[in-house]
């Protein structure tokens, strides 16, 4: 605290200049995370199975859906009601883009007259952010933040963005190298905003204000233990851009003495694209991976692509998150049915999280979304998912996209059927007697348990059409009838 006061005193006398000074002024916190959640209570990979997360000392499967991506811009009862609804159906995971482009949103910087001053923060923006973190922490809902949403930095949103030279008093287009108008899709990479870091254009004019924004965010978020960090929304920028910010966040966290986890979300829909290697192959930079763009794929291909990547990191496992699952009849990226199947296949592929994307591209926290989250929580609470791994090799007489298996052979098995079916399950490692229960996913209903014989092959035929899950275990089943 003494250093913070010293910096502020020097700010008055003008003895310190540059980004460090501005950061100190804007955040008001230097060198200490006051009231930070202890590291043992923070979200981190589950030590016994690092493909999953641990929170408050217990393993957790992250399930979610919401009707917007930047829920921190919601306030009061609208926010609390949505979080309560998510919690009531077993959800514990939301996405938080730090975006401001929607009607009713506020931007992070304060205005002076009709222009923004990038050296002054907008208290309302940050008040909303802190309220959001307070409300999610109170409900044990994990938040995955995205620092930069590229759609805020092109086309119409760029015309309103404080970083646009025409909108602030701090630099001109010539001084900053930023264009005042960008009419192309952000995937065409026309905005130099995403090339400011030292290993690219080293644009210190803009970078110091980007750092101030991130420092202000971290001065709030590092106090909380339920936050994950992602640099961008579906980027195809040079990998040196997100690497800079990943290291920046982790360095700031280390200075505060807290543990954080960071990833990047790449744009290519194919997980085999080399761009995804930048997260999968560098665990020292990215401590988890987000495979949301794989949720453009359908059927067996959707599952196989994720599984290949999961296998590729088996020697150094990390959580694989899906912060947005596409698929809704109202959108362009698959049907509602596609979205629901993607949700379940991610779970049965051993992913750490599954969240429905917001409408219109996903089903969000619609009535169907609520039912699927509730069903998934019922099914995954009926066995120890954290001890299981994807084991489709145990299934026989299986057609493409017919059934998916998670198992801890000899102890417990779970099989998901997207639309009815009949397969065999290898129980040769299991004891002589087990318990089988069917869960009717579409109607949220358990069947009565029945004994089945292990030590051989079990024929599994769904009781009807539609989505079903079979859970076979030596243990007494969790969950009530009906």
PDB file of C-alpha atoms in Angstrom, residues 63-96 128-144 226 355 365 370 373:
ATOM      1  CA  UNK A  63     -22.543 -26.595 -17.262  1.00  0.00           C
ATOM      2  CA  UNK A  64     -24.278 -23.461 -18.430  1.00  0.00           C
ATOM      3  CA  UNK A  65     -26.309 -21.349 -20.775  1.00  0.00           C
ATOM      4  CA  UNK A  66     -27.309 -17.694 -20.763  1.00  0.00           C
ATOM      5  CA  UNK A  67     -29.199 -15.278 -22.968  1.00  0.00           C
ATOM      6  CA  UNK A  68     -26.296 -12.897 -23.431  1.00  0.00           C
ATOM      7  CA  UNK A  69     -22.498 -13.062 -23.543  1.00  0.00           C
ATOM      8  CA  UNK A  70     -21.760  -9.864 -21.634  1.00  0.00           C
ATOM      9  CA  UNK A  71     -24.024 -10.409 -18.645  1.00  0.00           C
ATOM     10  CA  UNK A  72     -21.980  -7.951 -16.589  1.00  0.00           C
ATOM     11  CA  UNK A  73     -23.755  -5.211 -18.566  1.00  0.00           C
ATOM     12  CA  UNK A  74     -27.031  -6.387 -17.008  1.00  0.00           C
ATOM     13  CA  UNK A  75     -27.900  -4.917 -13.636  1.00  0.00           C
ATOM     14  CA  UNK A  76     -30.170  -5.430 -10.663  1.00  0.00           C
ATOM     15  CA  UNK A  77     -32.998  -7.936 -10.788  1.00  0.00           C
ATOM     16  CA  UNK A  78     -32.488  -8.713 -14.462  1.00  0.00           C
ATOM     17  CA  UNK A  79     -29.016 -10.052 -13.701  1.00  0.00           C
ATOM     18  CA  UNK A  80     -29.892 -11.714 -10.406  1.00  0.00           C
ATOM     19  CA  UNK A  81     -32.979 -13.390 -11.829  1.00  0.00           C
ATOM     20  CA  UNK A  82     -31.046 -14.873 -14.743  1.00  0.00           C
ATOM     21  CA  UNK A  83     -28.307 -16.196 -12.454  1.00  0.00           C
ATOM     22  CA  UNK A  84     -30.884 -17.625 -10.047  1.00  0.00           C
ATOM     23  CA  UNK A  85     -32.589 -19.419 -12.921  1.00  0.00           C
ATOM     24  CA  UNK A  86     -29.302 -20.889 -14.105  1.00  0.00           C
ATOM     25  CA  UNK A  87     -28.427 -22.015 -10.598  1.00  0.00           C
ATOM     26  CA  UNK A  88     -31.872 -23.570 -10.055  1.00  0.00           C
ATOM     27  CA  UNK A  89     -31.394 -26.017 -12.949  1.00  0.00           C
ATOM     28  CA  UNK A  90     -27.881 -27.033 -11.955  1.00  0.00           C
ATOM     29  CA  UNK A  91     -25.924 -24.516 -14.020  1.00  0.00           C
ATOM     30  CA  UNK A  92     -22.620 -23.126 -12.758  1.00  0.00           C
ATOM     31  CA  UNK A  93     -20.896 -21.554 -15.776  1.00  0.00           C
ATOM     32  CA  UNK A  94     -21.276 -18.322 -17.784  1.00  0.00           C
ATOM     33  CA  UNK A  95     -19.355 -16.445 -20.418  1.00  0.00           C
ATOM     34  CA  UNK A  96     -18.367 -12.800 -19.971  1.00  0.00           C
ATOM     35  CA  UNK A 128     -21.412  -3.332 -13.234  1.00  0.00           C
ATOM     36  CA  UNK A 129     -18.452  -5.658 -13.657  1.00  0.00           C
ATOM     37  CA  UNK A 130     -17.831  -5.904  -9.931  1.00  0.00           C
ATOM     38  CA  UNK A 131     -21.518  -6.423  -9.192  1.00  0.00           C
ATOM     39  CA  UNK A 132     -21.538  -9.252 -11.731  1.00  0.00           C
ATOM     40  CA  UNK A 133     -18.548 -10.931 -10.095  1.00  0.00           C
ATOM     41  CA  UNK A 134     -20.126 -10.546  -6.660  1.00  0.00           C
ATOM     42  CA  UNK A 135     -23.404 -12.108  -7.768  1.00  0.00           C
ATOM     43  CA  UNK A 136     -21.769 -15.023  -9.591  1.00  0.00           C
ATOM     44  CA  UNK A 137     -19.400 -15.699  -6.690  1.00  0.00           C
ATOM     45  CA  UNK A 138     -22.337 -15.766  -4.298  1.00  0.00           C
ATOM     46  CA  UNK A 139     -23.927 -18.520  -6.409  1.00  0.00           C
ATOM     47  CA  UNK A 140     -20.686 -20.458  -7.132  1.00  0.00           C
ATOM     48  CA  UNK A 141     -21.064 -19.775 -10.850  1.00  0.00           C
ATOM     49  CA  UNK A 142     -17.765 -19.878 -12.723  1.00  0.00           C
ATOM     50  CA  UNK A 143     -17.092 -16.942 -15.063  1.00  0.00           C
ATOM     51  CA  UNK A 144     -14.990 -17.223 -18.234  1.00  0.00           C
ATOM     52  CA  UNK A 226     -14.184 -18.175  -9.695  1.00  0.00           C
ATOM     53  CA  UNK A 355     -22.388 -24.022 -22.243  1.00  0.00           C
ATOM     54  CA  UNK A 365     -31.054 -20.439 -21.123  1.00  0.00           C
ATOM     55  CA  UNK A 370     -32.740 -25.366 -18.812  1.00  0.00           C
ATOM     56  CA  UNK A 373     -28.628 -28.574 -18.081  1.00  0.00           C
TER      57      UNK A 373
END
